[in-house]
Coordinates of C-alpha atoms in Angstrom, one line a residue:
X1 CA -4.9 44.8 13.8
X2 CA -2.7 45.0 10.5
X3 CA -0.8 42.7 12.5
X4 CA -3.6 40.1 12.6
X5 CA -4.1 41.0 8.9
X6 CA -0.4 40.4 7.8
X7 CA -1.0 36.9 10.3
X8 CA -3.4 35.7 7.9
X9 CA -2.1 36.8 4.5
X10 CA 0.8 34.8 5.4
X11 CA -1.4 31.9 6.9
X12 CA -3.0 32.0 3.2
X13 CA 0.3 32.0 1.0
X14 CA 1.8 28.9 3.2
X15 CA -1.6 26.9 2.4
X16 CA -1.8 27.7 -1.1
X17 CA 1.9 26.6 -1.5
X18 CA 0.9 23.3 0.3
X19 CA -2.2 23.1 -2.0
X20 CA -0.4 23.4 -5.3
X21 CA 2.1 20.6 -3.4
X22 CA -0.8 17.8 -2.6
X23 CA -2.8 18.9 -5.9
X24 CA 0.6 17.8 -7.9
X25 CA 0.8 14.8 -6.1
X26 CA -2.8 13.8 -6.7
X27 CA -2.1 14.4 -10.4
X28 CA 1.1 12.3 -10.2
X29 CA -0.7 9.0 -8.3
X30 CA -4.0 9.3 -10.5
X31 CA -1.7 8.8 -13.8
X32 CA 0.5 6.2 -12.3
X33 CA -2.6 4.3 -11.2
X34 CA -3.7 3.7 -15.0
X35 CA -0.3 2.1 -15.7
X36 CA -0.2 0.1 -12.5
X37 CA -3.8 -1.3 -13.0
X38 CA -2.4 -2.1 -16.6
X39 CA 0.3 -4.3 -14.8
X40 CA -1.9 -6.2 -12.6
X41 CA -3.9 -7.1 -15.5
X42 CA -1.3 -8.3 -17.2
X43 CA 0.5 -10.3 -14.6
X44 CA -2.5 -11.4 -12.9
X45 CA -3.0 -14.6 -15.8
X46 CA 0.0 -15.7 -15.6
X47 CA 0.2 -15.9 -11.7
X48 CA -3.4 -17.7 -12.1
X49 CA -2.3 -20.1 -14.6
X50 CA 0.7 -21.1 -13.4
X51 CA -1.1 -21.4 -9.8
X52 CA -3.2 -23.7 -11.8
X53 CA -1.1 -25.7 -13.0
X54 CA 0.9 -26.2 -9.4
X55 CA -2.6 -27.1 -8.8
X56 CA -3.2 -29.9 -11.4
X57 CA 0.3 -31.4 -10.4
X58 CA -0.2 -31.9 -7.2
X59 CA -3.9 -33.4 -7.6
X60 CA -3.2 -35.4 -10.2
X61 CA 0.1 -37.3 -8.5
X62 CA 0.6 -38.9 -5.6
X63 CA 4.1 -36.7 -5.3
X64 CA 5.1 -36.0 -1.8
X65 CA 6.7 -32.1 -2.4
X66 CA 7.5 -29.5 0.1
X67 CA 5.1 -27.4 -2.2
X68 CA 2.3 -29.2 -1.6
X69 CA 3.0 -31.3 1.4
X70 CA 1.9 -29.5 4.8
X71 CA 4.2 -30.4 7.6
X72 CA 1.8 -31.0 10.9
X73 CA 4.4 -30.1 12.8
X74 CA 5.6 -26.7 11.8
X75 CA 7.3 -24.7 14.1
X76 CA 8.2 -21.6 12.2
X77 CA 6.8 -19.5 9.7
X78 CA 7.9 -16.6 7.4
X79 CA 5.5 -13.7 6.9
X80 CA 6.3 -11.2 4.0
X81 CA 4.6 -7.5 4.5
X82 CA 4.3 -5.4 2.0
X83 CA 4.4 -1.8 2.4
X84 CA 4.9 1.6 1.1
X85 CA 8.4 3.2 0.8
X86 CA 6.7 6.9 1.0
X87 CA 4.2 8.1 3.2
X88 CA 1.2 10.6 2.4
X89 CA -1.0 7.3 1.7
X90 CA -3.4 7.8 4.3
X91 CA -3.5 4.1 6.1
X92 CA -2.4 1.9 3.4
X93 CA 1.1 0.9 5.0
X94 CA -0.9 0.9 8.5
X95 CA -3.9 -1.1 7.2
X96 CA -1.0 -3.7 6.0
X97 CA 0.9 -3.5 9.3
X98 CA -2.4 -4.6 11.4
X99 CA -3.3 -7.3 8.9
X100 CA 0.3 -8.6 9.7
X101 CA 0.5 -8.4 13.1
X102 CA -2.8 -10.1 13.4
X103 CA -1.6 -12.7 11.4
X104 CA 1.4 -13.1 13.4
X105 CA -0.5 -13.3 16.6
X106 CA -2.7 -15.9 14.7
X107 CA 0.3 -17.7 13.8
X108 CA 1.8 -17.7 17.7
X109 CA -0.9 -18.7 19.0
X110 CA -0.7 -22.0 16.9
X111 CA 2.6 -22.4 18.6
X112 CA 4.6 -21.3 15.8
X113 CA 7.5 -18.8 15.6
X114 CA 7.3 -15.8 13.4
X115 CA 10.0 -15.1 11.1
X116 CA 9.2 -11.4 9.6
X117 CA 10.4 -10.3 5.9
X118 CA 9.3 -6.7 5.1
X119 CA 9.2 -4.9 1.8
X120 CA 9.0 -1.0 2.1
X121 CA 10.5 1.6 4.5
X122 CA 7.3 2.3 6.4
X123 CA 7.3 -1.3 7.6
X124 CA 11.2 -1.1 8.2
X125 CA 10.6 1.9 10.2
X126 CA 7.4 0.6 12.4
X127 CA 9.3 -2.6 12.8
X128 CA 12.8 -0.6 14.0
X129 CA 11.2 1.6 16.3
X130 CA 9.8 -1.2 18.1
X131 CA 12.8 -3.0 18.1
X132 CA 10.9 -6.2 16.5
X133 CA 13.5 -8.5 14.8
X134 CA 13.0 -8.4 10.9
X135 CA 15.1 -11.2 9.0
X136 CA 15.5 -9.3 6.1
X137 CA 13.9 -6.2 4.0
X138 CA 13.6 -4.2 0.8
X139 CA 13.2 -0.9 0.1
X140 CA 13.2 1.6 -3.0
X141 CA 10.6 0.0 -5.5
X142 CA 7.0 -0.3 -3.7
X143 CA 5.5 2.3 -6.0
X144 CA 7.2 0.8 -9.3
X145 CA 8.1 -2.8 -8.6
X146 CA 9.5 -5.1 -11.7
X147 CA 9.9 -8.7 -12.0
X148 CA 13.4 -8.5 -10.9
X149 CA 12.5 -7.0 -7.3
X150 CA 10.2 -9.9 -7.0
X151 CA 12.6 -12.5 -7.8
X152 CA 14.8 -10.7 -5.4
X153 CA 12.6 -10.8 -3.2
X154 CA 11.4 -14.4 -3.5
X155 CA 14.7 -16.1 -4.1
X156 CA 14.9 -15.3 -0.1
X157 CA 12.2 -16.7 0.9
X158 CA 12.6 -20.0 -1.2
X159 CA 15.9 -21.0 -0.1
X160 CA 14.7 -20.2 3.7
X161 CA 12.1 -22.6 3.1
X162 CA 13.9 -25.3 1.1
X163 CA 16.7 -25.4 3.5
X164 CA 13.9 -25.8 6.1
X165 CA 14.8 -22.8 8.1
X166 CA 11.1 -22.1 8.0
X167 CA 8.0 -24.4 7.6
X168 CA 5.1 -22.1 5.9
X169 CA 5.5 -18.8 3.9
X170 CA 2.6 -16.4 4.2
X171 CA 2.2 -13.0 2.3
X172 CA 0.3 -10.0 3.9
X173 CA -0.3 -7.4 1.1
X174 CA -2.9 -5.0 -0.1
X175 CA -5.6 -6.4 -3.0
X176 CA -6.8 -3.3 -5.2
X177 CA -10.1 -3.8 -5.7
X178 CA -11.0 -0.1 -7.1
X179 CA -10.3 3.2 -7.4
X180 CA -12.0 3.6 -3.9
X181 CA -11.3 0.1 -2.4
X182 CA -8.2 -1.4 -1.0
X183 CA -8.1 -4.2 1.2
X184 CA -5.0 -5.9 2.9
X185 CA -5.3 -9.4 2.8
X186 CA -2.9 -12.6 3.9
X187 CA -2.3 -15.6 2.1
X188 CA 0.1 -19.0 2.4
X189 CA 2.2 -19.0 -0.1
X190 CA 3.7 -22.6 1.0
X191 CA 3.0 -25.2 1.7
X192 CA 0.2 -24.6 -1.2
X193 CA -3.6 -25.1 0.4
X194 CA -5.0 -26.9 -2.5
X195 CA -8.5 -26.8 -1.3
X196 CA -8.2 -22.9 -1.1
X197 CA -6.4 -22.1 -4.2
X198 CA -7.7 -18.4 -4.9
X199 CA -7.5 -17.4 -8.6
X200 CA -8.9 -13.9 -10.4
X201 CA -12.7 -14.3 -10.9
X202 CA -12.2 -14.3 -14.4
X203 CA -9.7 -17.2 -14.3
X204 CA -12.1 -19.2 -12.1
X205 CA -14.9 -18.5 -14.4
X206 CA -13.0 -19.8 -17.4
X207 CA -11.8 -22.9 -16.0
X208 CA -13.8 -25.3 -13.2
X209 CA -11.8 -29.0 -14.7
X210 CA -8.1 -29.1 -14.1
X211 CA -6.7 -30.4 -17.7
X212 CA -5.0 -33.5 -17.7
X213 CA -1.0 -33.4 -17.8
X214 CA 1.7 -35.8 -18.5
X215 CA 4.6 -35.1 -16.2
X216 CA 8.2 -35.2 -17.8
X217 CA 10.1 -36.3 -16.3
X218 CA 8.3 -36.9 -13.0
X219 CA 5.8 -35.4 -10.9
X220 CA 8.3 -34.3 -8.1
X221 CA 10.6 -32.8 -11.3
X222 CA 7.8 -30.8 -12.3
X223 CA 7.3 -29.4 -8.9
X224 CA 10.8 -28.4 -8.5
X225 CA 10.6 -26.4 -11.9
X226 CA 7.6 -24.9 -10.9
X227 CA 8.4 -23.6 -7.1
X228 CA 10.3 -20.9 -7.7
X229 CA 8.4 -19.3 -10.9
X230 CA 5.2 -20.0 -8.6
X231 CA 6.6 -18.1 -5.7
X232 CA 8.3 -15.2 -8.1
X233 CA 4.7 -15.1 -9.6
X234 CA 2.7 -14.6 -6.9
X235 CA 5.1 -12.5 -5.3
X236 CA 5.4 -10.2 -8.2
X237 CA 1.5 -10.0 -8.5
X238 CA 1.2 -9.1 -4.9
X239 CA 3.9 -6.5 -5.7
X240 CA 2.0 -4.9 -8.2
X241 CA -1.5 -4.9 -6.5
X242 CA 0.5 -3.3 -3.3
X243 CA 1.9 -0.5 -6.0
X244 CA -1.4 0.2 -7.4
X245 CA -3.1 0.6 -4.2
X246 CA -0.2 2.5 -3.1
X247 CA -1.4 4.9 -5.8
X248 CA -4.8 4.7 -5.5
X249 CA -4.8 5.7 -1.4
X250 CA -2.3 8.4 -2.1
X251 CA -4.7 10.3 -4.8
X252 CA -7.7 10.0 -2.5
X253 CA -5.4 11.1 0.6
X254 CA -3.8 14.0 -1.3
X255 CA -7.7 15.0 -2.7
X256 CA -8.9 15.1 0.7
X257 CA -6.0 17.0 1.7
X258 CA -6.2 19.7 -1.6
X259 CA -9.9 20.2 -0.6
X260 CA -9.0 20.6 2.9
X261 CA -6.5 23.0 1.8
X262 CA -8.8 25.1 0.0
X263 CA -11.4 25.3 2.5
X264 CA -9.0 26.4 4.9
X265 CA -8.2 28.8 2.3
X266 CA -11.9 30.4 2.1
X267 CA -12.1 30.7 5.8
X268 CA -8.4 32.7 5.9
X269 CA -9.7 34.7 3.3
X270 CA -13.1 35.4 5.3
X271 CA -11.0 36.3 8.1
X272 CA -8.9 38.4 6.3
X273 CA -11.6 40.6 4.7
X274 CA -13.1 40.8 8.3
X275 CA -9.9 41.6 9.6
X276 CA -9.4 44.3 6.5
X277 CA -12.6 45.9 7.1
X278 CA -12.3 46.2 11.0
X279 CA -9.1 48.1 9.8
X280 CA -10.8 50.5 7.8
X281 CA -13.8 51.0 9.7
X282 CA -11.4 51.7 12.8
X283 CA -9.4 54.2 10.6
X284 CA -12.6 55.8 9.0
X285 CA -13.6 56.5 12.7
X286 CA -10.5 57.8 13.9
X287 CA -10.4 60.1 11.1
X288 CA -14.0 61.4 12.1
X289 CA -12.8 61.6 15.2
X290 CA -9.9 63.7 14.4
X291 CA -12.2 66.0 12.3
X292 CA -14.5 66.5 14.9
X293 CA -12.2 67.4 17.7
X294 CA -10.3 69.8 15.2
X295 CA -13.9 71.2 14.3
X296 CA -14.6 71.8 18.1
X297 CA -11.1 73.5 19.1
X298 CA -12.1 75.8 16.2
X299 CA -15.6 76.6 17.2
X300 CA -13.9 77.2 20.8
X301 CA -11.6 79.3 19.9
X302 CA -14.0 81.7 18.2

């Protein structure tokens, strides 16, 4: 019985140590969510305005540009998948990977070859374990991306698009909707779908009509200048949205783990108390039995 009690105590110490770790991770993620939300709020208006400017140029001119001209003979599509560098974030990376897998299947059904680009170690590990080809990958900044990181990713994709190595560019990321809701989404970045331009709700409410623009030196020149800025801004905003989603998912997962650890500690404590009570009862019974046997022996000797 004593051995069983020691086992319970050892497990309680182990679970308590784990609880401290998950609680600390929960608090860290909770503090980082606030910064991530601020970064998203700061970057979204710029990305929306840049998208509106590109759309206005395309809709107010007859310019034929790869940014807005869809190729009916498109054969190759690039898919940029954004996942996490670290785990312990619930189904965050898994949901993004599922969304990318569904998108790739849909593109292949349209007769297009899919070229995959990945941000985050979880996505790289998933594709590597299954021996799936990845054109390029970037890691080390999923939880705290900078504009320089987005520019690095965008430069590779823009080069592939402008050299016609790929005909389309799709983005799979996780949209931060609230602390409790994060949704994996996909969108086509290039060529830009003018009839499906998606702006934030606030931006869409402010701007119902595109303003008039004068293009200098030409609409094509403007689009050439806006192409890298447009892709960089959309990727940067997606990275920030995904980072906020990652922190929120990790905070929720760690809170659940902490709560489960607390319940397990309570359960183990009850079992340890029962084992201790059983051990005490057994010792008392042995003492009483020994006393009775001694009393009977003394009575027999008389």
